[in-house]
Coordinates of C-alpha atoms in Angstrom, one line a residue:
X306 CA 0.0 0.0 0.0
X307 CA 1.4 3.4 -0.9
X308 CA 2.0 6.1 1.7
X309 CA -0.7 8.3 0.1
X310 CA -3.2 5.5 0.4
X311 CA -2.3 4.9 4.0
X312 CA -3.0 8.6 4.7
X313 CA -6.4 8.3 3.2
X314 CA -7.1 4.9 4.7
X315 CA -6.1 5.6 8.3
X316 CA -6.8 9.3 8.6
X317 CA -4.8 11.9 10.6
X318 CA -5.3 10.3 14.1
X319 CA -3.8 7.0 12.9
X320 CA -0.9 8.8 11.3
X321 CA -0.2 10.7 14.5
X322 CA -0.2 7.4 16.5
X323 CA 2.1 5.8 13.9
X324 CA 4.5 8.8 14.0
X325 CA 4.5 8.7 17.9
X326 CA 5.2 5.0 17.8
X327 CA 8.1 5.5 15.4
X328 CA 9.6 8.2 17.5
X329 CA 9.3 6.0 20.6
X330 CA 11.0 3.1 18.8
X331 CA 13.8 5.4 17.6
X332 CA 14.4 6.8 21.2
X333 CA 14.4 3.2 22.6
X334 CA 17.0 2.2 20.0
X335 CA 19.2 5.2 20.9
X336 CA 19.1 4.3 24.7
X337 CA 19.9 0.6 24.0
X338 CA 22.9 1.7 21.9
X339 CA 24.4 3.4 24.9
X340 CA 25.0 0.1 26.7
X341 CA 27.7 -2.4 25.9
X342 CA 27.0 -3.4 22.3
X343 CA 26.1 -6.9 21.3
X344 CA 28.8 -8.1 19.0
X345 CA 28.1 -9.3 15.4
X346 CA 28.8 -13.0 15.0
X347 CA 31.7 -12.3 12.7
X348 CA 33.3 -10.0 15.3
X349 CA 32.9 -12.7 17.9
X350 CA 34.8 -15.2 15.7
X351 CA 37.6 -12.7 15.1
X352 CA 37.9 -12.2 18.9
X353 CA 37.9 -15.9 19.6
X354 CA 40.6 -16.5 17.1
X355 CA 42.8 -13.6 18.5
X356 CA 42.6 -11.5 15.3
X357 CA 41.3 -8.5 17.3
X358 CA 40.8 -7.8 20.9
X359 CA 37.4 -7.5 22.7
X360 CA 37.9 -3.7 23.1
X361 CA 38.6 -3.3 19.4
X362 CA 35.6 -5.4 18.5
X363 CA 33.3 -3.4 20.7
X364 CA 34.6 -0.1 19.2
X365 CA 33.9 -1.4 15.6
X366 CA 30.5 -2.5 16.7
X367 CA 29.7 0.9 18.3
X368 CA 30.7 2.7 15.1
X369 CA 28.5 0.4 13.1
X370 CA 25.6 0.8 15.5
X371 CA 26.0 4.6 15.3
X372 CA 26.0 4.6 11.5
X373 CA 22.9 2.3 11.5
X374 CA 21.1 4.6 14.0
X375 CA 21.9 7.7 12.0
X376 CA 20.6 6.0 8.8
X377 CA 17.4 4.9 10.6
X378 CA 16.9 8.4 11.9
X379 CA 17.3 9.9 8.5
X380 CA 14.8 7.4 7.1
X381 CA 12.3 8.2 9.8
X382 CA 12.7 12.0 9.2
X383 CA 12.0 11.4 5.5
X384 CA 8.9 9.3 6.3
X385 CA 7.6 12.0 8.7
X386 CA 8.3 14.7 6.0
X387 CA 6.4 12.7 3.4
X388 CA 3.5 12.1 5.8
X389 CA 3.3 15.8 6.6
X390 CA 3.2 16.6 2.9
X391 CA 0.5 14.1 2.2
X392 CA -1.6 15.4 5.2
X393 CA -1.2 18.9 3.9
X394 CA -2.5 17.8 0.5
X395 CA -5.6 16.3 2.1
X396 CA -6.0 19.2 4.6
X397 CA -8.7 21.9 4.1
X398 CA -6.0 24.5 4.8
X399 CA -5.4 26.6 1.7
X400 CA -2.2 25.8 -0.2
X401 CA -1.0 29.4 0.0
X402 CA -0.6 29.1 3.8
X403 CA 2.1 26.5 3.5
X404 CA 4.0 28.8 1.1
X405 CA 3.9 31.7 3.6
X406 CA 6.9 32.0 6.1
X407 CA 6.7 34.5 8.9
X408 CA 9.4 35.1 11.5
X409 CA 11.0 37.7 13.7
X410 CA 14.3 38.4 15.5
X411 CA 14.6 40.9 18.3
X412 CA 17.5 42.2 20.4
X413 CA 16.4 43.8 23.6
X414 CA 19.2 45.1 25.8
X415 CA 20.0 46.9 29.1
X416 CA 23.3 48.8 28.8
X417 CA 25.4 50.5 31.4
X418 CA 28.7 52.1 30.5
X419 CA 30.8 55.1 29.5
X420 CA 31.4 56.5 26.0
X421 CA 33.5 59.2 24.5
X422 CA 31.6 62.5 24.7
X423 CA 33.4 64.3 21.8
X424 CA 35.4 66.5 24.3
X425 CA 39.0 65.5 24.7
X426 CA 39.6 63.5 27.9
X427 CA 35.9 63.2 28.8
X428 CA 33.4 60.4 28.8
X429 CA 29.7 60.4 29.6
X430 CA 27.9 57.7 31.5
X431 CA 24.7 56.0 30.4
X432 CA 22.2 53.5 31.9
X433 CA 19.5 52.6 29.4
X434 CA 17.2 50.1 27.7
X435 CA 18.1 49.6 24.1
X436 CA 15.8 48.2 21.4
X437 CA 18.7 47.2 19.2
X438 CA 16.9 45.2 16.6
X439 CA 13.4 44.3 15.7
X440 CA 13.0 42.4 12.4
X441 CA 9.6 41.3 11.1
X442 CA 10.2 39.0 8.2
X443 CA 7.7 37.7 5.6
X444 CA 8.7 35.3 2.8
X445 CA 6.3 33.9 0.2
X446 CA 7.0 31.1 -2.2
X447 CA 5.2 32.3 -5.3
X448 CA 6.1 29.1 -7.1
X449 CA 8.9 26.5 -7.1
X450 CA 11.5 28.9 -8.4
X451 CA 10.5 32.4 -7.2
X452 CA 10.2 33.8 -3.7
X453 CA 9.3 37.3 -2.5
X454 CA 10.7 38.8 0.8
X455 CA 9.7 41.8 2.8
X456 CA 11.6 42.5 6.1
X457 CA 11.2 45.6 8.3
X458 CA 13.5 46.7 11.1
X459 CA 13.4 49.4 13.8
X460 CA 15.8 52.2 14.6
X461 CA 15.9 55.0 17.1
X462 CA 16.0 58.6 15.7
X463 CA 17.5 61.7 17.2
X464 CA 14.6 62.5 19.6
X465 CA 14.6 58.9 21.0
X466 CA 11.5 57.7 19.2
X467 CA 11.4 54.5 17.3
X468 CA 11.0 54.4 13.5
X469 CA 10.5 51.5 11.2
X470 CA 12.5 51.1 8.0
X471 CA 12.9 48.5 5.3
X472 CA 15.8 46.1 5.6
X473 CA 15.1 43.6 2.8
X474 CA 12.7 44.0 -0.1
X475 CA 13.4 41.7 -3.0
X476 CA 12.4 39.0 -5.4
X477 CA 14.5 35.9 -5.4
X478 CA 14.9 33.4 -8.3
X479 CA 16.4 30.1 -7.3
X480 CA 17.1 26.8 -9.0
X481 CA 18.4 23.3 -8.3
X482 CA 21.6 23.8 -10.2
X483 CA 24.1 21.1 -10.9
X484 CA 27.0 19.2 -9.3
X485 CA 29.3 22.2 -9.5
X486 CA 27.0 25.2 -9.0
X487 CA 24.5 23.9 -6.4
X488 CA 21.3 25.8 -5.6
X489 CA 22.1 29.0 -7.6
X490 CA 20.0 32.1 -6.9
X491 CA 19.5 35.7 -7.8
X492 CA 18.1 38.5 -5.5
X493 CA 16.8 41.7 -7.1
X494 CA 15.8 44.8 -5.1
X495 CA 17.1 45.7 -1.6
X496 CA 19.2 42.6 -1.1
X497 CA 22.0 41.0 0.9
X498 CA 25.6 42.1 0.5
X499 CA 28.1 39.2 0.4
X500 CA 29.7 39.7 3.8
X501 CA 27.1 40.1 6.5
X502 CA 24.6 37.2 6.2
X503 CA 27.5 34.7 5.7
X504 CA 29.6 36.0 8.6
X505 CA 26.7 36.5 11.0
X506 CA 25.6 32.9 10.4
X507 CA 29.0 31.6 11.5
X508 CA 29.4 34.0 14.4
X509 CA 25.9 33.4 15.8
X510 CA 26.0 36.3 18.3
X511 CA 25.0 39.3 16.3
X512 CA 22.9 40.1 19.4
X513 CA 26.0 41.4 21.1
X514 CA 26.7 43.9 18.3
X515 CA 27.6 44.3 14.7
X516 CA 30.4 42.4 12.9
X517 CA 34.0 43.7 12.6
X518 CA 33.7 45.7 9.3
X519 CA 30.3 47.2 10.0
X520 CA 31.4 48.1 13.6
X521 CA 34.1 50.2 12.1
X522 CA 31.9 51.9 9.5
X523 CA 33.1 50.2 6.3
X524 CA 29.5 49.3 5.2
X525 CA 26.2 48.0 6.4
X526 CA 24.3 44.8 5.8
X527 CA 21.9 45.4 2.8
X528 CA 21.8 47.6 -0.3
X529 CA 19.8 48.3 -3.4
X530 CA 21.0 46.2 -6.3
X531 CA 21.3 42.6 -7.6
X532 CA 23.3 39.7 -6.1
X533 CA 24.0 36.2 -7.5
X534 CA 25.3 33.2 -5.6
X535 CA 25.4 29.5 -5.2
X536 CA 27.0 26.7 -3.3
X537 CA 30.0 24.7 -4.7
X538 CA 29.9 20.9 -5.3
X539 CA 26.7 19.8 -3.7
X540 CA 25.7 20.2 0.0
X541 CA 27.0 19.1 3.3
X542 CA 25.3 16.0 5.0
X543 CA 22.0 16.5 6.8
X544 CA 23.8 15.8 10.1
X545 CA 26.2 18.7 9.6
X546 CA 23.4 21.1 8.7
X547 CA 21.4 20.0 11.7
X548 CA 24.2 19.9 14.3
X549 CA 26.6 22.6 13.1
X550 CA 25.3 25.1 10.6
X551 CA 22.7 24.9 7.9
X552 CA 23.6 28.3 6.2
X553 CA 25.8 28.4 3.1
X554 CA 26.4 24.7 3.6
X555 CA 28.0 24.0 0.2
X556 CA 30.2 20.9 0.2
X557 CA 33.2 22.8 -1.2
X558 CA 32.1 26.3 -0.3
X559 CA 29.9 29.1 -1.7
X560 CA 30.1 32.4 -3.6
X561 CA 28.2 35.7 -4.0
X562 CA 28.7 38.5 -6.5
X563 CA 26.6 41.7 -6.4
X564 CA 26.3 45.1 -8.0
X565 CA 24.8 47.9 -5.8
X566 CA 23.9 51.5 -5.7
X567 CA 26.3 51.9 -2.8
X568 CA 24.2 53.8 -0.3
X569 CA 23.2 50.9 1.9
X570 CA 19.8 50.5 3.4
X571 CA 20.4 53.5 5.7
X572 CA 20.6 56.1 2.9
X573 CA 19.7 56.7 -0.6
X574 CA 22.2 56.9 -3.5
X575 CA 23.9 60.3 -3.7
X576 CA 25.8 59.7 -7.0
X577 CA 25.6 57.4 -10.0
X578 CA 28.5 55.2 -9.1
X579 CA 27.9 51.5 -8.7
X580 CA 29.7 49.3 -6.3
X581 CA 30.9 45.7 -7.0
X582 CA 31.1 43.3 -4.0
X583 CA 32.2 39.7 -4.2
X584 CA 32.9 36.8 -1.8
X585 CA 34.4 33.4 -2.6
X586 CA 34.7 30.9 0.2
X587 CA 36.1 27.3 -0.1
X588 CA 35.6 24.3 2.2
X589 CA 38.9 22.6 1.3
X590 CA 38.5 19.3 3.4
X591 CA 34.8 18.5 3.7
X592 CA 35.4 14.9 4.7
X593 CA 38.4 15.5 7.1
X594 CA 37.7 19.0 8.6
X595 CA 34.1 19.8 7.5
X596 CA 33.9 23.0 9.6
X597 CA 36.9 24.7 8.0
X598 CA 36.3 27.4 5.5
X599 CA 38.7 29.9 3.8
X600 CA 37.6 32.9 1.8
X601 CA 38.1 36.4 0.5
X602 CA 35.8 39.4 0.2
X603 CA 36.5 42.2 -2.3
X604 CA 34.8 45.6 -2.8
X605 CA 35.4 48.2 -5.5
X606 CA 33.5 51.5 -5.8
X607 CA 33.1 55.1 -4.6
X608 CA 31.9 56.5 -1.3
X609 CA 28.2 57.5 -1.2
X610 CA 28.6 61.3 -1.4
X611 CA 27.4 63.9 -3.8
X612 CA 30.0 64.8 -6.5
X613 CA 32.1 67.9 -5.8
X614 CA 32.4 70.8 -8.3
X615 CA 35.2 68.8 -10.0
X616 CA 33.1 65.6 -10.0
X617 CA 35.5 63.9 -7.5
X618 CA 34.3 61.0 -5.4
X619 CA 36.4 59.3 -2.7
X620 CA 37.5 55.7 -3.3
X621 CA 35.9 52.8 -1.5
X622 CA 37.9 49.6 -1.8
X623 CA 38.3 46.6 0.5
X624 CA 40.0 43.2 0.6
X625 CA 39.1 41.0 3.6
X626 CA 40.6 37.5 4.1
X627 CA 38.4 35.2 6.1
X628 CA 39.1 31.9 8.0
X629 CA 36.5 30.1 10.1
X630 CA 36.0 26.8 11.8
X631 CA 32.7 25.4 13.1
X632 CA 31.8 22.2 15.0
X633 CA 28.8 21.2 17.2
X634 CA 30.4 22.7 20.3
X635 CA 33.1 25.2 19.1
X636 CA 33.3 28.1 16.6
X637 CA 36.4 30.2 15.8
X638 CA 36.9 32.9 13.2
X639 CA 39.6 35.3 12.0
X640 CA 39.7 38.0 9.4
X641 CA 42.2 40.6 8.1
X642 CA 41.1 43.8 6.3
X643 CA 42.9 46.3 4.2
X644 CA 41.3 49.1 2.2
X645 CA 40.5 52.7 1.5
X646 CA 37.5 54.8 2.4
X647 CA 34.1 53.5 3.4
X648 CA 30.5 53.3 2.2
X649 CA 29.4 56.6 3.5
X650 CA 32.3 58.5 2.0
X651 CA 33.3 59.9 5.4
X652 CA 36.7 58.1 5.8
X653 CA 38.7 60.8 4.1
X654 CA 41.9 62.8 4.7
X655 CA 41.9 66.6 4.9
X656 CA 42.6 66.8 1.2
X657 CA 39.5 64.7 0.4
X658 CA 41.3 61.5 -0.6
X659 CA 40.1 58.2 0.9
X660 CA 42.0 57.1 4.1
X661 CA 44.0 53.9 3.9
X662 CA 43.0 51.6 6.8
X663 CA 43.6 48.1 8.0
X664 CA 42.7 45.8 10.9
X665 CA 41.9 42.3 12.0
X666 CA 39.5 40.5 14.2
X667 CA 39.3 37.1 16.1
X668 CA 36.3 35.5 17.6
X669 CA 35.6 32.3 19.5
X670 CA 32.5 30.7 21.0
X671 CA 32.1 27.4 23.0
X672 CA 29.1 25.5 24.3
X673 CA 30.4 24.5 27.7
X674 CA 27.6 22.5 29.3
X675 CA 26.6 19.0 28.4
X676 CA 23.2 20.1 27.1
X677 CA 25.0 22.9 25.0
X678 CA 22.8 25.6 26.6
X679 CA 25.5 27.5 28.4
X680 CA 28.0 29.2 26.1
X681 CA 31.0 31.5 26.4
X682 CA 32.2 34.0 23.8
X683 CA 35.3 36.1 23.3
X684 CA 36.3 38.6 20.6
X685 CA 39.3 40.9 19.9
X686 CA 39.3 43.6 17.2
X687 CA 42.2 45.9 16.1
X688 CA 41.4 48.6 13.6
X689 CA 43.8 51.3 12.4
X690 CA 41.8 54.3 11.1
X691 CA 44.7 55.7 9.0
X692 CA 47.9 53.8 7.9
X693 CA 49.5 56.7 6.0
X694 CA 52.6 58.2 7.5
X695 CA 51.7 61.7 6.2
X696 CA 48.6 61.6 8.5
X697 CA 50.0 59.9 11.5
X698 CA 48.7 62.7 13.8
X699 CA 45.1 61.6 12.8
X700 CA 45.8 57.9 13.3
X701 CA 43.7 56.1 15.9
X702 CA 44.5 52.5 16.6
X703 CA 41.4 51.1 18.2
X704 CA 41.4 47.8 20.2
X705 CA 38.1 46.2 21.2
X706 CA 37.7 43.4 23.8
X707 CA 34.5 41.5 24.2
X708 CA 33.7 38.7 26.7
X709 CA 30.3 37.2 27.4
X710 CA 28.3 34.3 28.8
X711 CA 25.1 33.1 27.1
X712 CA 22.2 30.8 28.0
X713 CA 20.1 29.4 25.2
X714 CA 16.6 28.8 26.5
X715 CA 15.1 27.3 23.4
X716 CA 16.1 27.3 19.7
X717 CA 18.1 30.6 19.7
X718 CA 15.9 32.4 22.2
X719 CA 18.7 33.3 24.6
X720 CA 20.2 35.6 27.2
X721 CA 23.7 37.1 26.8
X722 CA 25.6 39.0 29.4
X723 CA 28.8 40.6 28.0
X724 CA 31.4 43.2 28.8
X725 CA 33.0 45.3 26.1
X726 CA 36.0 47.7 26.3
X727 CA 37.3 50.0 23.5
X728 CA 40.8 51.5 23.7
X729 CA 42.0 54.4 21.6
X730 CA 45.6 55.3 20.8
X731 CA 44.7 58.9 19.7
X732 CA 45.6 61.4 22.4
X733 CA 42.5 62.8 24.2
X734 CA 40.1 59.9 23.6
X735 CA 39.7 57.9 26.8
X736 CA 38.8 54.3 26.9
X737 CA 35.1 53.3 26.5
X738 CA 33.4 50.5 28.3
X739 CA 30.0 48.8 28.5
X740 CA 28.2 46.1 30.5
X741 CA 25.2 44.7 28.5
X742 CA 22.4 42.2 29.1
X743 CA 20.6 41.2 25.9
X744 CA 17.5 39.0 25.4
X745 CA 17.4 37.5 21.9
X746 CA 13.8 36.6 20.8
X747 CA 13.4 34.5 17.7
X748 CA 10.5 32.7 16.0

């Protein structure tokens, strides 16, 4: 009897009981596997004849049992998915509901600290609640190859009130691809830039604050334009995507290439220059070190300022080398940046030319409790605002230290308590510090 016929014949209640029984059997199998394994007859013979030891035989048997349990779990998940699809087909719920995806991400913080007040040698204290982020995300699968997305975000304006702005607004074309370019796609509208979504997915703690390049004013995380991308060489196994990271999980890496107006989603375009941004990331040893990725980000364009009387626009270029490692319990990243200018066109010398800058950042996070709910994070950034000897008097080498402890309540809904300190080399700017408690809400 086919699965579809079973759905019609037994009805939803029967399917629910069947699914519950399957889950119970799977759980029982997993518990049984934790005890001393019953040896396969062939392994018993090898032990009796002295070919291998009892310990070696048990280790081989444990590995075989683990593989068998993983295969059984994958089969069960496939059956449950098929059952769900068949139930949806026979359900009175309209089909468009299953194509609608609604979610939200919020960062709600209490902050206490001291920041540079703009007057040499002085800081000002603050103690405040901060609504750092409030995404409302709507995606709709128009058909099998086209998706629409509309995402709003909140921001505080000068008088302290909260305004809503658009973060993403685009149409996305996507296909199955082939064995080399897997799951290619194109976004058109106000879309992702190649750096942020990829790097934030690996970091996992955007709730603390922005990533290294955005934190130092190089660019922000979305822009008007078009971006293309795909994975390389198929996808990582389902177990990796479930236990480590499902984002940009190409077996041999991923890539993105975009052309943008250059203003970012914070500002409109002030000139006709277009900015090209590209990221190429390789996963060199997917079977040996699956969590290792190595990549590079490149940007070429002009800062988003109105042309002067001479038509001059400051350069905006960047090269960022990226290395990351992810596992079920540990994540580490490192990046090195060198470039000129920034997106807003404000990183300029007194003569109007773009400032040369460089810097690097290291980040690590570990899940330290057996249930993986308690985590610790650490980050160090070093950013040089001007590397040119002619402007050494304006140089500010900034060093940022971040340490934190997080508790994941349920599927990314978590608390994070962190301490951050920013040191300046420029005379007259004192150190800045902050203690922050953040609640991340996700659904």
